[in-house]
Amino acid sequence: MTDTDQILSRIADAADLDAVEALRVEFLGKQGSVTQLLKTLGKMTPDERKTEGPKIHAARQAVQDAIAAKKDALEQAQLEARLATEKQDLSLPIDEIPQGSIHPVSQVMDELAEIFADLGFAVAEGPEIEDDWHNFGALNIPEAHPARAMQDTFYVDGDGEGAPMVLRTHTSPVQIRTMMKDKPPLRIIAPGRVYRSDSDATHTPMFHQVEGLVIDKNIHLGHLKWTLETFLKAFFERDDVVLRMRPSYFPFTEPSAEVDVGWSEVKGRRVVGGQEGWMEVLGSGMVHPKVIANCGLDPDEWQGFAFGCGIDRLAMLKYGMDDLRAFFDGDLRWLRHYGFRALDVPTLSAGVGA
Ligand code: PHE
């Protein structure tokens, strides 16, 4: 047996991958015997090299090939052994993948953004911890004004220098922030959380409102009425939504109107549409000239309307929940029942004017 044959038979006998690696180092490593053999070429005479060179190279190639082939064979055997013992039981039930859902409040906010986007409104935001001026003062609600008592305010510590801050009692401060920041004409809605110290089946200390604000030239009450009508018809996805505007009072609008929608009874439930009875859904009015002036705009040049609407209440009316508190209990059964699937497109069957 030649040396090469001996090496090849040792490779063929290797029991596992570790043994093959050890042999590779032994023969082909830096100090390996085949590698050393190659180095002897340098010391040979040209004639010797001519006869010995090809033999040594061929031997090295044979060893390299044998090691690669043995490695492949052992790996293949290993895989086959694994496949023979491992079994896929296709009859096993799959693990349930927990799936979240979109909260009705988020769903309704998306629907509102979509409806008002069709009407050219952008979405604006403001902080939930507000200063007194944005929440009250600029909105023409001076200190000691009875309207402050109307909204049971949560106060929080200020920055240590000035007056205490409040948890905003409505989204109306976003009107102020928008008029101060952007140049009219303006068309925005501002959905978000608001806070009042109040709790029963229809009141929670935190709830959601959407504010609407339009500032432009020659805006009048007709624009407000058309906008609200278009919005509520699109939101409730019914053409028979009837609105009733009742004169009311807000310090930041003049004139002011509360808006009711007509309902009718279907299978013992009150649903929006028709006019068997009325329920209040929002407050609105023409932006008070003092509010416009407080934001640095000339009320003789710019007019507008504003409205504020409870989002949770809209959700309850559209999707039929009857206890507001359940919105914020985090009960999974409630969320599974009333939640929306994440990948569904918004449920609105038709856009504005469709
Ligand atoms: N901010 C009022 C409220 O919370 C609603 C409102 C907004 C009324 C805008 C008129 C104009 O009750």
Short mmCIF file of N, CA and C and ligand atoms in Angstrom, two decimals, residues 151 170 172 175 196 209 211 250 252-253 283-285 306-308, ligand 1:
data_model
loop_
_atom_site.label_atom_id
_atom_site.label_comp_id
_atom_site.label_asym_id
_atom_site.label_seq_id
_atom_site.Cartn_x
_atom_site.Cartn_y
_atom_site.Cartn_z
N GLN A 151 -67.40 72.43 33.92
CA GLN A 151 -66.53 71.31 33.59
C GLN A 151 -65.65 71.02 34.79
N HIS A 170 -61.62 69.70 27.44
CA HIS A 170 -62.23 69.55 26.13
C HIS A 170 -61.12 69.66 25.07
N SER A 172 -61.19 71.83 22.74
CA SER A 172 -61.21 73.20 22.21
C SER A 172 -59.86 73.94 22.29
N GLN A 175 -58.15 74.36 19.09
CA GLN A 175 -58.55 75.50 18.24
C GLN A 175 -57.53 76.62 18.39
N ARG A 196 -62.58 64.92 32.83
CA ARG A 196 -63.43 65.64 33.77
C ARG A 196 -63.70 64.74 34.95
N GLN A 209 -63.03 63.27 22.67
CA GLN A 209 -63.79 64.23 21.87
C GLN A 209 -63.12 64.41 20.52
N GLU A 211 -62.72 67.72 18.01
CA GLU A 211 -62.99 69.13 17.79
C GLU A 211 -62.96 69.37 16.29
N PHE A 250 -72.05 78.65 24.63
CA PHE A 250 -70.65 78.35 24.96
C PHE A 250 -69.93 79.70 24.92
N PHE A 252 -67.11 80.42 23.93
CA PHE A 252 -66.19 80.59 22.80
C PHE A 252 -66.88 80.56 21.45
N THR A 253 -68.22 80.47 21.44
CA THR A 253 -68.93 80.57 20.15
C THR A 253 -70.10 81.53 20.29
N GLY A 283 -71.81 69.94 20.48
CA GLY A 283 -71.94 71.38 20.69
C GLY A 283 -71.22 72.09 19.56
N SER A 284 -71.72 73.26 19.19
CA SER A 284 -71.12 73.93 18.04
C SER A 284 -71.45 75.42 18.05
N GLY A 285 -70.92 76.13 17.09
CA GLY A 285 -71.25 77.54 16.96
C GLY A 285 -70.26 78.26 16.07
N ALA A 306 -66.96 76.18 14.81
CA ALA A 306 -66.29 75.11 15.55
C ALA A 306 -67.35 74.17 16.10
N PHE A 307 -66.94 72.96 16.33
CA PHE A 307 -67.84 72.02 17.00
C PHE A 307 -67.02 71.04 17.83
N GLY A 308 -67.67 70.46 18.82
CA GLY A 308 -67.01 69.48 19.67
C GLY A 308 -67.99 68.35 19.92
N1 PHE B 1 -65.89 72.32 24.04
C1 PHE B 1 -67.32 72.12 24.14
C2 PHE B 1 -67.59 71.05 25.20
O1 PHE B 1 -66.69 70.31 25.54
C3 PHE B 1 -67.93 71.69 22.85
C4 PHE B 1 -67.83 72.74 21.77
C5 PHE B 1 -66.75 72.78 20.92
C6 PHE B 1 -68.84 73.68 21.60
C7 PHE B 1 -66.66 73.75 19.93
C8 PHE B 1 -68.78 74.64 20.63
C9 PHE B 1 -67.68 74.67 19.79
O2 PHE B 1 -68.68 70.91 25.69
#
